[in-house]
């Protein structure tokens, strides 16, 4: 079955530091890949997504590239802010026109200090 | 953009009582709704998938009689936790697939319901 593995957290950074959160996946076919962010006490918000190999998703300074050869979708940001403190989830879903369920990674807690 | 409104955001109930959680799609028709459960500092686990006008599909290990799902209309899906016990305390989140122009699909999440059973 499908699975998603994220780097262990929590991750603690100083403001303006570079962020990488690793994500690798196992799936059949050509899944779509997502990064979601969850702020304390809230639901999930889509951060970015990519639907085919070599696509780069980007939003709010975050970016991730769909690497089929390494089955990875690592999240990066060049300069984090305190407001980026949240839990980040990598997820995948079956590709194509069907909307199958999302499979989530375990989540990575990010804390950014001033 | 597409919005899923989830209520209540927080609920505290006594052990043995039932609690209903509602998710409404505000500006689109949600023929499918996914229901997730999230334990503290853990990932989201899919509980069940509801489809408008048909029976929900439950994931392995989820009690159908305890977590009743109804999807009677294209804009409303409900999850009822029956005879709740403290171990049912958790964060419940709904999600509906949506379609954007030129895009395959995406998912919109409700804001979640924090259930505490005392």
mmCIF file with all atom_site columns, C-alpha atoms in Angstrom:
data_model
loop_
_atom_site.group_PDB
_atom_site.id
_atom_site.type_symbol
_atom_site.label_atom_id
_atom_site.label_alt_id
_atom_site.label_comp_id
_atom_site.label_asym_id
_atom_site.label_entity_id
_atom_site.label_seq_id
_atom_site.pdbx_PDB_ins_code
_atom_site.Cartn_x
_atom_site.Cartn_y
_atom_site.Cartn_z
_atom_site.occupancy
_atom_site.B_iso_or_equiv
_atom_site.pdbx_formal_charge
_atom_site.auth_seq_id
_atom_site.auth_comp_id
_atom_site.auth_asym_id
_atom_site.auth_atom_id
_atom_site.pdbx_PDB_model_num
ATOM 1   C CA . UNK A 1 1   ? 0.000   0.000  0.000   1.00 0.00 ? 1   UNK A CA 1
ATOM 2   C CA . UNK A 1 2   ? 0.885   3.676  -0.099  1.00 0.00 ? 2   UNK A CA 1
ATOM 3   C CA . UNK A 1 3   ? 3.008   5.193  2.638   1.00 0.00 ? 3   UNK A CA 1
ATOM 4   C CA . UNK A 1 4   ? 4.709   8.483  3.468   1.00 0.00 ? 4   UNK A CA 1
ATOM 5   C CA . UNK A 1 5   ? 7.747   8.926  5.696   1.00 0.00 ? 5   UNK A CA 1
ATOM 6   C CA . UNK A 1 6   ? 8.783   12.309 7.073   1.00 0.00 ? 6   UNK A CA 1
ATOM 7   C CA . UNK A 1 7   ? 11.911  13.254 8.917   1.00 0.00 ? 7   UNK A CA 1
ATOM 8   C CA . UNK A 1 8   ? 11.707  12.971 12.667  1.00 0.00 ? 8   UNK A CA 1
ATOM 9   C CA . UNK A 1 9   ? 10.994  16.138 14.553  1.00 0.00 ? 9   UNK A CA 1
ATOM 10  C CA . UNK A 1 10  ? 10.704  18.403 16.290  1.00 0.00 ? 10  UNK A CA 1
ATOM 11  C CA . UNK A 1 11  ? 12.737  20.905 14.314  1.00 0.00 ? 11  UNK A CA 1
ATOM 12  C CA . UNK A 1 12  ? 13.857  24.071 16.068  1.00 0.00 ? 12  UNK A CA 1
ATOM 13  C CA . UNK A 1 13  ? 15.359  26.944 14.096  1.00 0.00 ? 13  UNK A CA 1
ATOM 14  C CA . UNK A 1 14  ? 16.259  30.569 14.536  1.00 0.00 ? 14  UNK A CA 1
ATOM 15  C CA . UNK A 1 15  ? 14.467  33.168 12.458  1.00 0.00 ? 15  UNK A CA 1
ATOM 16  C CA . UNK A 1 16  ? 15.902  33.544 8.925   1.00 0.00 ? 16  UNK A CA 1
ATOM 17  C CA . UNK A 1 17  ? 17.453  30.062 8.997   1.00 0.00 ? 17  UNK A CA 1
ATOM 18  C CA . UNK A 1 18  ? 17.116  27.646 6.081   1.00 0.00 ? 18  UNK A CA 1
ATOM 19  C CA . UNK A 1 19  ? 14.505  24.922 6.442   1.00 0.00 ? 19  UNK A CA 1
ATOM 20  C CA . UNK A 1 20  ? 14.410  21.434 4.975   1.00 0.00 ? 20  UNK A CA 1
ATOM 21  C CA . UNK A 1 21  ? 11.878  18.814 5.961   1.00 0.00 ? 21  UNK A CA 1
ATOM 22  C CA . UNK A 1 22  ? 12.469  15.515 4.212   1.00 0.00 ? 22  UNK A CA 1
ATOM 23  C CA . UNK A 1 23  ? 9.633   13.439 2.821   1.00 0.00 ? 23  UNK A CA 1
ATOM 24  C CA . UNK A 1 24  ? 9.816   10.166 0.931   1.00 0.00 ? 24  UNK A CA 1
ATOM 25  C CA . UNK A 1 25  ? 6.978   8.037  -0.299  1.00 0.00 ? 25  UNK A CA 1
ATOM 26  C CA . UNK A 1 26  ? 6.029   4.583  -1.487  1.00 0.00 ? 26  UNK A CA 1
ATOM 27  C CA . UNK A 1 27  ? 3.206   4.308  -3.977  1.00 0.00 ? 27  UNK A CA 1
ATOM 28  C CA . UNK A 1 28  ? 2.104   2.536  -7.088  1.00 0.00 ? 28  UNK A CA 1
ATOM 29  C CA . UNK A 1 29  ? 1.527   4.463  -10.256 1.00 0.00 ? 29  UNK A CA 1
ATOM 30  C CA . UNK A 1 30  ? 1.812   8.236  -10.297 1.00 0.00 ? 30  UNK A CA 1
ATOM 31  C CA . UNK A 1 31  ? 0.549   9.775  -7.069  1.00 0.00 ? 31  UNK A CA 1
ATOM 32  C CA . UNK A 1 32  ? -0.070  13.443 -6.410  1.00 0.00 ? 32  UNK A CA 1
ATOM 33  C CA . UNK A 1 33  ? 1.986   14.886 -3.561  1.00 0.00 ? 33  UNK A CA 1
ATOM 34  C CA . UNK A 1 34  ? 1.020   17.530 -1.034  1.00 0.00 ? 34  UNK A CA 1
ATOM 35  C CA . UNK A 1 35  ? 2.371   19.523 1.882   1.00 0.00 ? 35  UNK A CA 1
ATOM 36  C CA . UNK A 1 36  ? -0.164  20.629 4.475   1.00 0.00 ? 36  UNK A CA 1
ATOM 37  C CA . UNK A 1 37  ? 0.384   22.930 7.452   1.00 0.00 ? 37  UNK A CA 1
ATOM 38  C CA . UNK A 1 38  ? -1.508  22.793 10.738  1.00 0.00 ? 38  UNK A CA 1
ATOM 39  C CA . UNK A 1 39  ? -1.433  25.656 13.212  1.00 0.00 ? 39  UNK A CA 1
ATOM 40  C CA . UNK A 1 40  ? -2.270  24.933 16.872  1.00 0.00 ? 40  UNK A CA 1
ATOM 41  C CA . UNK A 1 41  ? -5.893  23.953 17.372  1.00 0.00 ? 41  UNK A CA 1
ATOM 42  C CA . UNK A 1 42  ? -6.775  24.272 13.716  1.00 0.00 ? 42  UNK A CA 1
ATOM 43  C CA . UNK A 1 43  ? -7.458  22.056 10.731  1.00 0.00 ? 43  UNK A CA 1
ATOM 44  C CA . UNK A 1 44  ? -5.088  21.548 7.848   1.00 0.00 ? 44  UNK A CA 1
ATOM 45  C CA . UNK A 1 45  ? -4.300  24.084 5.181   1.00 0.00 ? 45  UNK A CA 1
ATOM 46  C CA . UNK A 1 46  ? -2.832  23.195 1.829   1.00 0.00 ? 46  UNK A CA 1
ATOM 47  C CA . UNK A 1 47  ? 0.643   24.663 1.533   1.00 0.00 ? 47  UNK A CA 1
ATOM 48  C CA . UNK A 1 48  ? 1.612   23.377 -1.905  1.00 0.00 ? 48  UNK A CA 1
ATOM 49  C CA . UNK A 1 49  ? 1.220   20.419 -4.201  1.00 0.00 ? 49  UNK A CA 1
ATOM 50  C CA . UNK A 1 50  ? 2.658   18.705 -7.278  1.00 0.00 ? 50  UNK A CA 1
ATOM 51  C CA . UNK A 1 51  ? 0.840   16.291 -9.518  1.00 0.00 ? 51  UNK A CA 1
ATOM 52  C CA . UNK A 1 52  ? 3.577   14.890 -11.758 1.00 0.00 ? 52  UNK A CA 1
ATOM 53  C CA . UNK A 1 53  ? 7.272   14.159 -11.794 1.00 0.00 ? 53  UNK A CA 1
ATOM 54  C CA . UNK A 1 54  ? 9.618   17.188 -11.794 1.00 0.00 ? 54  UNK A CA 1
ATOM 55  C CA . UNK A 1 55  ? 6.769   19.555 -10.912 1.00 0.00 ? 55  UNK A CA 1
ATOM 56  C CA . UNK A 1 56  ? 7.717   22.168 -8.327  1.00 0.00 ? 56  UNK A CA 1
ATOM 57  C CA . UNK A 1 57  ? 5.054   23.354 -5.938  1.00 0.00 ? 57  UNK A CA 1
ATOM 58  C CA . UNK A 1 58  ? 5.592   26.699 -4.236  1.00 0.00 ? 58  UNK A CA 1
ATOM 59  C CA . UNK A 1 59  ? 3.719   29.004 -1.877  1.00 0.00 ? 59  UNK A CA 1
ATOM 60  C CA . UNK A 1 60  ? 4.618   31.622 0.750   1.00 0.00 ? 60  UNK A CA 1
ATOM 61  C CA . UNK A 1 61  ? 8.339   31.068 0.175   1.00 0.00 ? 61  UNK A CA 1
ATOM 62  C CA . UNK A 1 62  ? 8.056   27.307 0.597   1.00 0.00 ? 62  UNK A CA 1
ATOM 63  C CA . UNK A 1 63  ? 8.813   24.965 -2.259  1.00 0.00 ? 63  UNK A CA 1
ATOM 64  C CA . UNK A 1 64  ? 9.053   21.248 -2.974  1.00 0.00 ? 64  UNK A CA 1
ATOM 65  C CA . UNK A 1 65  ? 9.946   19.302 -6.103  1.00 0.00 ? 65  UNK A CA 1
ATOM 66  C CA . UNK A 1 66  ? 8.370   15.991 -7.078  1.00 0.00 ? 66  UNK A CA 1
ATOM 67  C CA . UNK A 1 67  ? 11.327  13.646 -7.582  1.00 0.00 ? 67  UNK A CA 1
ATOM 68  C CA . UNK A 1 68  ? 10.166  10.331 -8.946  1.00 0.00 ? 68  UNK A CA 1
ATOM 69  C CA . UNK A 1 69  ? 13.669  8.880  -9.220  1.00 0.00 ? 69  UNK A CA 1
ATOM 70  C CA . UNK A 1 70  ? 14.234  9.291  -5.490  1.00 0.00 ? 70  UNK A CA 1
ATOM 71  C CA . UNK A 1 71  ? 10.521  9.079  -4.525  1.00 0.00 ? 71  UNK A CA 1
ATOM 72  C CA . UNK A 1 72  ? 10.902  12.285 -2.554  1.00 0.00 ? 72  UNK A CA 1
ATOM 73  C CA . UNK A 1 73  ? 9.092   15.579 -2.033  1.00 0.00 ? 73  UNK A CA 1
ATOM 74  C CA . UNK A 1 74  ? 11.285  17.535 0.388   1.00 0.00 ? 74  UNK A CA 1
ATOM 75  C CA . UNK A 1 75  ? 9.966   20.840 1.720   1.00 0.00 ? 75  UNK A CA 1
ATOM 76  C CA . UNK A 1 76  ? 12.331  23.839 1.736   1.00 0.00 ? 76  UNK A CA 1
ATOM 77  C CA . UNK A 1 77  ? 12.258  27.487 2.686   1.00 0.00 ? 77  UNK A CA 1
ATOM 78  C CA . UNK A 1 78  ? 15.191  29.831 2.436   1.00 0.00 ? 78  UNK A CA 1
ATOM 79  C CA . UNK A 1 79  ? 14.408  32.032 5.432   1.00 0.00 ? 79  UNK A CA 1
ATOM 80  C CA . UNK A 1 80  ? 11.891  30.973 8.065   1.00 0.00 ? 80  UNK A CA 1
ATOM 81  C CA . UNK A 1 81  ? 9.857   33.306 10.247  1.00 0.00 ? 81  UNK A CA 1
ATOM 82  C CA . UNK A 1 82  ? 8.398   32.888 13.718  1.00 0.00 ? 82  UNK A CA 1
ATOM 83  C CA . UNK A 1 83  ? 4.963   32.723 12.096  1.00 0.00 ? 83  UNK A CA 1
ATOM 84  C CA . UNK A 1 84  ? 6.019   29.532 10.255  1.00 0.00 ? 84  UNK A CA 1
ATOM 85  C CA . UNK A 1 85  ? 5.938   27.634 13.556  1.00 0.00 ? 85  UNK A CA 1
ATOM 86  C CA . UNK A 1 86  ? 3.421   24.839 12.979  1.00 0.00 ? 86  UNK A CA 1
ATOM 87  C CA . UNK A 1 87  ? 3.123   21.153 12.187  1.00 0.00 ? 87  UNK A CA 1
ATOM 88  C CA . UNK A 1 88  ? 3.869   20.178 8.587   1.00 0.00 ? 88  UNK A CA 1
ATOM 89  C CA . UNK A 1 89  ? 2.432   17.080 6.934   1.00 0.00 ? 89  UNK A CA 1
ATOM 90  C CA . UNK A 1 90  ? 3.540   15.459 3.729   1.00 0.00 ? 90  UNK A CA 1
ATOM 91  C CA . UNK A 1 91  ? 0.782   13.498 1.994   1.00 0.00 ? 91  UNK A CA 1
ATOM 92  C CA . UNK A 1 92  ? 0.013   11.632 -1.187  1.00 0.00 ? 92  UNK A CA 1
ATOM 93  C CA . UNK A 1 93  ? -3.035  10.576 -3.099  1.00 0.00 ? 93  UNK A CA 1
ATOM 94  C CA . UNK A 1 94  ? -3.636  8.404  -6.118  1.00 0.00 ? 94  UNK A CA 1
ATOM 95  C CA . UNK A 1 95  ? -3.145  10.445 -9.265  1.00 0.00 ? 95  UNK A CA 1
ATOM 96  C CA . UNK A 1 96  ? -5.435  10.912 -12.216 1.00 0.00 ? 96  UNK A CA 1
ATOM 97  C CA . UNK A 1 97  ? -9.006  12.092 -12.050 1.00 0.00 ? 97  UNK A CA 1
ATOM 98  C CA . UNK A 1 98  ? -10.116 9.975  -9.123  1.00 0.00 ? 98  UNK A CA 1
ATOM 99  C CA . UNK A 1 99  ? -10.018 11.532 -5.682  1.00 0.00 ? 99  UNK A CA 1
ATOM 100 C CA . UNK A 1 100 ? -8.780  8.790  -3.453  1.00 0.00 ? 100 UNK A CA 1
ATOM 101 C CA . UNK A 1 101 ? -7.950  9.169  0.189   1.00 0.00 ? 101 UNK A CA 1
ATOM 102 C CA . UNK A 1 102 ? -4.893  11.024 1.383   1.00 0.00 ? 102 UNK A CA 1
ATOM 103 C CA . UNK A 1 103 ? -2.099  9.112  3.083   1.00 0.00 ? 103 UNK A CA 1
ATOM 104 C CA . UNK A 1 104 ? -0.234  11.305 5.564   1.00 0.00 ? 104 UNK A CA 1
ATOM 105 C CA . UNK A 1 105 ? 3.249   11.247 6.961   1.00 0.00 ? 105 UNK A CA 1
ATOM 106 C CA . UNK A 1 106 ? 3.644   11.456 10.705  1.00 0.00 ? 106 UNK A CA 1
ATOM 107 C CA . UNK A 1 107 ? 4.026   15.220 10.752  1.00 0.00 ? 107 UNK A CA 1
ATOM 108 C CA . UNK A 1 108 ? 6.989   17.391 11.679  1.00 0.00 ? 108 UNK A CA 1
ATOM 109 C CA . UNK A 1 109 ? 6.727   20.024 14.379  1.00 0.00 ? 109 UNK A CA 1
ATOM 110 C CA . UNK A 1 110 ? 8.594   23.205 13.457  1.00 0.00 ? 110 UNK A CA 1
ATOM 111 C CA . UNK A 1 111 ? 9.405   25.852 16.056  1.00 0.00 ? 111 UNK A CA 1
ATOM 112 C CA . UNK A 1 112 ? 11.070  29.077 14.969  1.00 0.00 ? 112 UNK A CA 1
ATOM 113 C CA . UNK A 1 113 ? 12.628  31.316 17.618  1.00 0.00 ? 113 UNK A CA 1
ATOM 114 C CA . UNK A 1 114 ? 13.187  35.065 17.194  1.00 0.00 ? 114 UNK A CA 1
ATOM 115 C CA . UNK B 2 1   ? -12.101 29.184 -2.736  1.00 0.00 ? 1   UNK B CA 1
ATOM 116 C CA . UNK B 2 2   ? -13.818 26.080 -1.487  1.00 0.00 ? 2   UNK B CA 1
ATOM 117 C CA . UNK B 2 3   ? -14.657 26.105 2.218   1.00 0.00 ? 3   UNK B CA 1
ATOM 118 C CA . UNK B 2 4   ? -15.712 23.304 4.525   1.00 0.00 ? 4   UNK B CA 1
ATOM 119 C CA . UNK B 2 5   ? -17.354 24.551 7.706   1.00 0.00 ? 5   UNK B CA 1
ATOM 120 C CA . UNK B 2 6   ? -17.000 22.171 10.656  1.00 0.00 ? 6   UNK B CA 1
ATOM 121 C CA . UNK B 2 7   ? -18.952 22.479 13.919  1.00 0.00 ? 7   UNK B CA 1
ATOM 122 C CA . UNK B 2 8   ? -18.589 22.434 16.807  1.00 0.00 ? 8   UNK B CA 1
ATOM 123 C CA . UNK B 2 9   ? -14.943 23.392 17.166  1.00 0.00 ? 9   UNK B CA 1
ATOM 124 C CA . UNK B 2 10  ? -14.846 22.122 20.724  1.00 0.00 ? 10  UNK B CA 1
ATOM 125 C CA . UNK B 2 11  ? -17.177 19.893 22.695  1.00 0.00 ? 11  UNK B CA 1
ATOM 126 C CA . UNK B 2 12  ? -17.035 18.362 26.135  1.00 0.00 ? 12  UNK B CA 1
ATOM 127 C CA . UNK B 2 13  ? -19.473 15.586 26.879  1.00 0.00 ? 13  UNK B CA 1
ATOM 128 C CA . UNK B 2 14  ? -20.156 13.082 29.599  1.00 0.00 ? 14  UNK B CA 1
ATOM 129 C CA . UNK B 2 15  ? -19.226 9.461  29.175  1.00 0.00 ? 15  UNK B CA 1
ATOM 130 C CA . UNK B 2 16  ? -22.104 7.487  27.642  1.00 0.00 ? 16  UNK B CA 1
ATOM 131 C CA . UNK B 2 17  ? -23.622 10.360 25.705  1.00 0.00 ? 17  UNK B CA 1
ATOM 132 C CA . UNK B 2 18  ? -23.525 10.934 21.947  1.00 0.00 ? 18  UNK B CA 1
ATOM 133 C CA . UNK B 2 19  ? -21.979 13.813 20.061  1.00 0.00 ? 19  UNK B CA 1
ATOM 134 C CA . UNK B 2 20  ? -22.692 14.928 16.502  1.00 0.00 ? 20  UNK B CA 1
ATOM 135 C CA . UNK B 2 21  ? -20.105 16.707 14.383  1.00 0.00 ? 21  UNK B CA 1
ATOM 136 C CA . UNK B 2 22  ? -21.190 18.489 11.209  1.00 0.00 ? 22  UNK B CA 1
ATOM 137 C CA . UNK B 2 23  ? -19.259 19.374 8.110   1.00 0.00 ? 23  UNK B CA 1
ATOM 138 C CA . UNK B 2 24  ? -20.835 21.596 5.471   1.00 0.00 ? 24  UNK B CA 1
ATOM 139 C CA . UNK B 2 25  ? -19.440 22.502 2.096   1.00 0.00 ? 25  UNK B CA 1
ATOM 140 C CA . UNK B 2 26  ? -20.285 26.176 1.713   1.00 0.00 ? 26  UNK B CA 1
ATOM 141 C CA . UNK B 2 27  ? -19.734 26.947 -1.944  1.00 0.00 ? 27  UNK B CA 1
ATOM 142 C CA . UNK B 2 28  ? -19.411 23.630 -3.652  1.00 0.00 ? 28  UNK B CA 1
ATOM 143 C CA . UNK B 2 29  ? -21.033 20.225 -3.670  1.00 0.00 ? 29  UNK B CA 1
ATOM 144 C CA . UNK B 2 30  ? -19.214 17.588 -1.667  1.00 0.00 ? 30  UNK B CA 1
ATOM 145 C CA . UNK B 2 31  ? -20.213 14.200 -3.013  1.00 0.00 ? 31  UNK B CA 1
ATOM 146 C CA . UNK B 2 32  ? -17.472 12.648 -0.895  1.00 0.00 ? 32  UNK B CA 1
ATOM 147 C CA . UNK B 2 33  ? -16.295 13.481 2.615   1.00 0.00 ? 33  UNK B CA 1
ATOM 148 C CA . UNK B 2 34  ? -13.324 11.949 4.390   1.00 0.00 ? 34  UNK B CA 1
ATOM 149 C CA . UNK B 2 35  ? -13.334 11.746 8.194   1.00 0.00 ? 35  UNK B CA 1
ATOM 150 C CA . UNK B 2 36  ? -10.022 11.692 10.035  1.00 0.00 ? 36  UNK B CA 1
ATOM 151 C CA . UNK B 2 37  ? -9.010  11.314 13.638  1.00 0.00 ? 37  UNK B CA 1
ATOM 152 C CA . UNK B 2 38  ? -5.866  12.847 15.084  1.00 0.00 ? 38  UNK B CA 1
ATOM 153 C CA . UNK B 2 39  ? -4.321  11.994 18.434  1.00 0.00 ? 39  UNK B CA 1
ATOM 154 C CA . UNK B 2 40  ? -2.047  14.531 20.175  1.00 0.00 ? 40  UNK B CA 1
ATOM 155 C CA . UNK B 2 41  ? 1.226   15.006 18.333  1.00 0.00 ? 41  UNK B CA 1
ATOM 156 C CA . UNK B 2 42  ? 0.326   12.311 15.841  1.00 0.00 ? 42  UNK B CA 1
ATOM 157 C CA . UNK B 2 43  ? -0.683  12.145 12.234  1.00 0.00 ? 43  UNK B CA 1
ATOM 158 C CA . UNK B 2 44  ? -4.174  11.961 10.771  1.00 0.00 ? 44  UNK B CA 1
ATOM 159 C CA . UNK B 2 45  ? -5.733  8.542  10.505  1.00 0.00 ? 45  UNK B CA 1
ATOM 160 C CA . UNK B 2 46  ? -8.560  8.040  8.041   1.00 0.00 ? 46  UNK B CA 1
ATOM 161 C CA . UNK B 2 47  ? -11.631 6.663  9.784   1.00 0.00 ? 47  UNK B CA 1
ATOM 162 C CA . UNK B 2 48  ? -14.161 6.494  6.986   1.00 0.00 ? 48  UNK B CA 1
ATOM 163 C CA . UNK B 2 49  ? -15.245 7.842  3.635   1.00 0.00 ? 49  UNK B CA 1
ATOM 164 C CA . UNK B 2 50  ? -18.807 9.009  3.153   1.00 0.00 ? 50  UNK B CA 1
ATOM 165 C CA . UNK B 2 51  ? -20.548 9.377  -0.174  1.00 0.00 ? 51  UNK B CA 1
ATOM 166 C CA . UNK B 2 52  ? -23.771 11.265 -0.672  1.00 0.00 ? 52  UNK B CA 1
ATOM 167 C CA . UNK B 2 53  ? -26.747 8.939  -0.761  1.00 0.00 ? 53  UNK B CA 1
ATOM 168 C CA . UNK B 2 54  ? -24.894 5.739  0.064   1.00 0.00 ? 54  UNK B CA 1
ATOM 169 C CA . UNK B 2 55  ? -23.359 3.936  3.007   1.00 0.00 ? 55  UNK B CA 1
ATOM 170 C CA . UNK B 2 56  ? -20.014 5.061  4.326   1.00 0.00 ? 56  UNK B CA 1
ATOM 171 C CA . UNK B 2 57  ? -16.895 2.990  3.851   1.00 0.00 ? 57  UNK B CA 1
ATOM 172 C CA . UNK B 2 58  ? -15.022 2.418  7.095   1.00 0.00 ? 58  UNK B CA 1
ATOM 173 C CA . UNK B 2 59  ? -11.328 1.723  7.492   1.00 0.00 ? 59  UNK B CA 1
ATOM 174 C CA . UNK B 2 60  ? -10.217 -1.457 9.128   1.00 0.00 ? 60  UNK B CA 1
ATOM 175 C CA . UNK B 2 61  ? -10.536 -1.340 12.888  1.00 0.00 ? 61  UNK B CA 1
ATOM 176 C CA . UNK B 2 62  ? -13.077 1.488  13.001  1.00 0.00 ? 62  UNK B CA 1
ATOM 177 C CA . UNK B 2 63  ? -16.348 0.564  14.693  1.00 0.00 ? 63  UNK B CA 1
ATOM 178 C CA . UNK B 2 64  ? -19.252 1.324  12.380  1.00 0.00 ? 64  UNK B CA 1
ATOM 179 C CA . UNK B 2 65  ? -21.811 1.277  15.161  1.00 0.00 ? 65  UNK B CA 1
ATOM 180 C CA . UNK B 2 66  ? -19.823 3.664  17.291  1.00 0.00 ? 66  UNK B CA 1
ATOM 181 C CA . UNK B 2 67  ? -18.940 6.219  14.631  1.00 0.00 ? 67  UNK B CA 1
ATOM 182 C CA . UNK B 2 68  ? -22.110 6.801  12.652  1.00 0.00 ? 68  UNK B CA 1
ATOM 183 C CA . UNK B 2 69  ? -21.661 8.708  9.424   1.00 0.00 ? 69  UNK B CA 1
ATOM 184 C CA . UNK B 2 70  ? -24.478 10.267 7.449   1.00 0.00 ? 70  UNK B CA 1
ATOM 185 C CA . UNK B 2 71  ? -24.138 12.050 4.121   1.00 0.00 ? 71  UNK B CA 1
ATOM 186 C CA . UNK B 2 72  ? -27.721 12.846 3.247   1.00 0.00 ? 72  UNK B CA 1
ATOM 187 C CA . UNK B 2 73  ? -27.095 15.839 1.018   1.00 0.00 ? 73  UNK B CA 1
ATOM 188 C CA . UNK B 2 74  ? -24.427 17.216 -1.281  1.00 0.00 ? 74  UNK B CA 1
ATOM 189 C CA . UNK B 2 75  ? -23.484 19.875 1.263   1.00 0.00 ? 75  UNK B CA 1
ATOM 190 C CA . UNK B 2 76  ? -23.686 18.110 4.609   1.00 0.00 ? 76  UNK B CA 1
ATOM 191 C CA . UNK B 2 77  ? -21.931 15.148 6.172   1.00 0.00 ? 77  UNK B CA 1
ATOM 192 C CA . UNK B 2 78  ? -22.170 14.275 9.863   1.00 0.00 ? 78  UNK B CA 1
ATOM 193 C CA . UNK B 2 79  ? -20.201 12.075 12.232  1.00 0.00 ? 79  UNK B CA 1
ATOM 194 C CA . UNK B 2 80  ? -21.921 10.937 15.414  1.00 0.00 ? 80  UNK B CA 1
ATOM 195 C CA . UNK B 2 81  ? -19.831 9.446  18.178  1.00 0.00 ? 81  UNK B CA 1
ATOM 196 C CA . UNK B 2 82  ? -22.264 7.223  20.043  1.00 0.00 ? 82  UNK B CA 1
ATOM 197 C CA . UNK B 2 83  ? -21.941 6.244  23.694  1.00 0.00 ? 83  UNK B CA 1
ATOM 198 C CA . UNK B 2 84  ? -18.724 8.210  23.934  1.00 0.00 ? 84  UNK B CA 1
ATOM 199 C CA . UNK B 2 85  ? -15.968 7.129  26.300  1.00 0.00 ? 85  UNK B CA 1
ATOM 200 C CA . UNK B 2 86  ? -12.806 8.921  27.416  1.00 0.00 ? 86  UNK B CA 1
ATOM 201 C CA . UNK B 2 87  ? -10.734 6.966  24.878  1.00 0.00 ? 87  UNK B CA 1
ATOM 202 C CA . UNK B 2 88  ? -12.792 8.607  22.117  1.00 0.00 ? 88  UNK B CA 1
ATOM 203 C CA . UNK B 2 89  ? -11.353 11.978 23.103  1.00 0.00 ? 89  UNK B CA 1
ATOM 204 C CA . UNK B 2 90  ? -9.496  13.220 20.076  1.00 0.00 ? 90  UNK B CA 1
ATOM 205 C CA . UNK B 2 91  ? -9.372  15.793 17.302  1.00 0.00 ? 91  UNK B CA 1
ATOM 206 C CA . UNK B 2 92  ? -11.724 14.946 14.435  1.00 0.00 ? 92  UNK B CA 1
ATOM 207 C CA . UNK B 2 93  ? -11.270 16.532 11.014  1.00 0.00 ? 93  UNK B CA 1
ATOM 208 C CA . UNK B 2 94  ? -13.335 16.262 7.857   1.00 0.00 ? 94  UNK B CA 1
ATOM 209 C CA . UNK B 2 95  ? -12.089 16.807 4.326   1.00 0.00 ? 95  UNK B CA 1
ATOM 210 C CA . UNK B 2 96  ? -13.753 17.043 0.946   1.00 0.00 ? 96  UNK B CA 1
ATOM 211 C CA . UNK B 2 97  ? -12.166 16.669 -2.476  1.00 0.00 ? 97  UNK B CA 1
ATOM 212 C CA . UNK B 2 98  ? -12.574 19.721 -4.675  1.00 0.00 ? 98  UNK B CA 1
ATOM 213 C CA . UNK B 2 99  ? -11.903 20.532 -8.280  1.00 0.00 ? 99  UNK B CA 1
ATOM 214 C CA . UNK B 2 100 ? -10.105 23.554 -9.593  1.00 0.00 ? 100 UNK B CA 1
ATOM 215 C CA . UNK B 2 101 ? -10.234 24.709 -13.168 1.00 0.00 ? 101 UNK B CA 1
ATOM 216 C CA . UNK B 2 102 ? -7.556  22.907 -15.100 1.00 0.00 ? 102 UNK B CA 1
ATOM 217 C CA . UNK B 2 103 ? -6.495  20.947 -12.057 1.00 0.00 ? 103 UNK B CA 1
ATOM 218 C CA . UNK B 2 104 ? -7.068  17.320 -11.243 1.00 0.00 ? 104 UNK B CA 1
ATOM 219 C CA . UNK B 2 105 ? -8.308  17.792 -7.698  1.00 0.00 ? 105 UNK B CA 1
ATOM 220 C CA . UNK B 2 106 ? -7.483  19.042 -4.252  1.00 0.00 ? 106 UNK B CA 1
ATOM 221 C CA . UNK B 2 107 ? -8.772  18.626 -0.747  1.00 0.00 ? 107 UNK B CA 1
ATOM 222 C CA . UNK B 2 108 ? -10.371 21.153 1.577   1.00 0.00 ? 108 UNK B CA 1
ATOM 223 C CA . UNK B 2 109 ? -10.273 20.500 5.302   1.00 0.00 ? 109 UNK B CA 1
ATOM 224 C CA . UNK B 2 110 ? -12.632 21.567 8.041   1.00 0.00 ? 110 UNK B CA 1
ATOM 225 C CA . UNK B 2 111 ? -11.141 23.375 11.020  1.00 0.00 ? 111 UNK B CA 1
ATOM 226 C CA . UNK B 2 112 ? -11.509 20.329 13.236  1.00 0.00 ? 112 UNK B CA 1
ATOM 227 C CA . UNK B 2 113 ? -13.475 19.375 16.363  1.00 0.00 ? 113 UNK B CA 1
ATOM 228 C CA . UNK B 2 114 ? -11.777 18.827 19.692  1.00 0.00 ? 114 UNK B CA 1
ATOM 229 C CA . UNK B 2 115 ? -13.829 16.209 21.527  1.00 0.00 ? 115 UNK B CA 1
ATOM 230 C CA . UNK B 2 116 ? -13.229 15.660 25.234  1.00 0.00 ? 116 UNK B CA 1
ATOM 231 C CA . UNK B 2 117 ? -15.181 12.939 27.000  1.00 0.00 ? 117 UNK B CA 1
ATOM 232 C CA . UNK B 2 118 ? -15.248 13.199 30.777  1.00 0.00 ? 118 UNK B CA 1
#
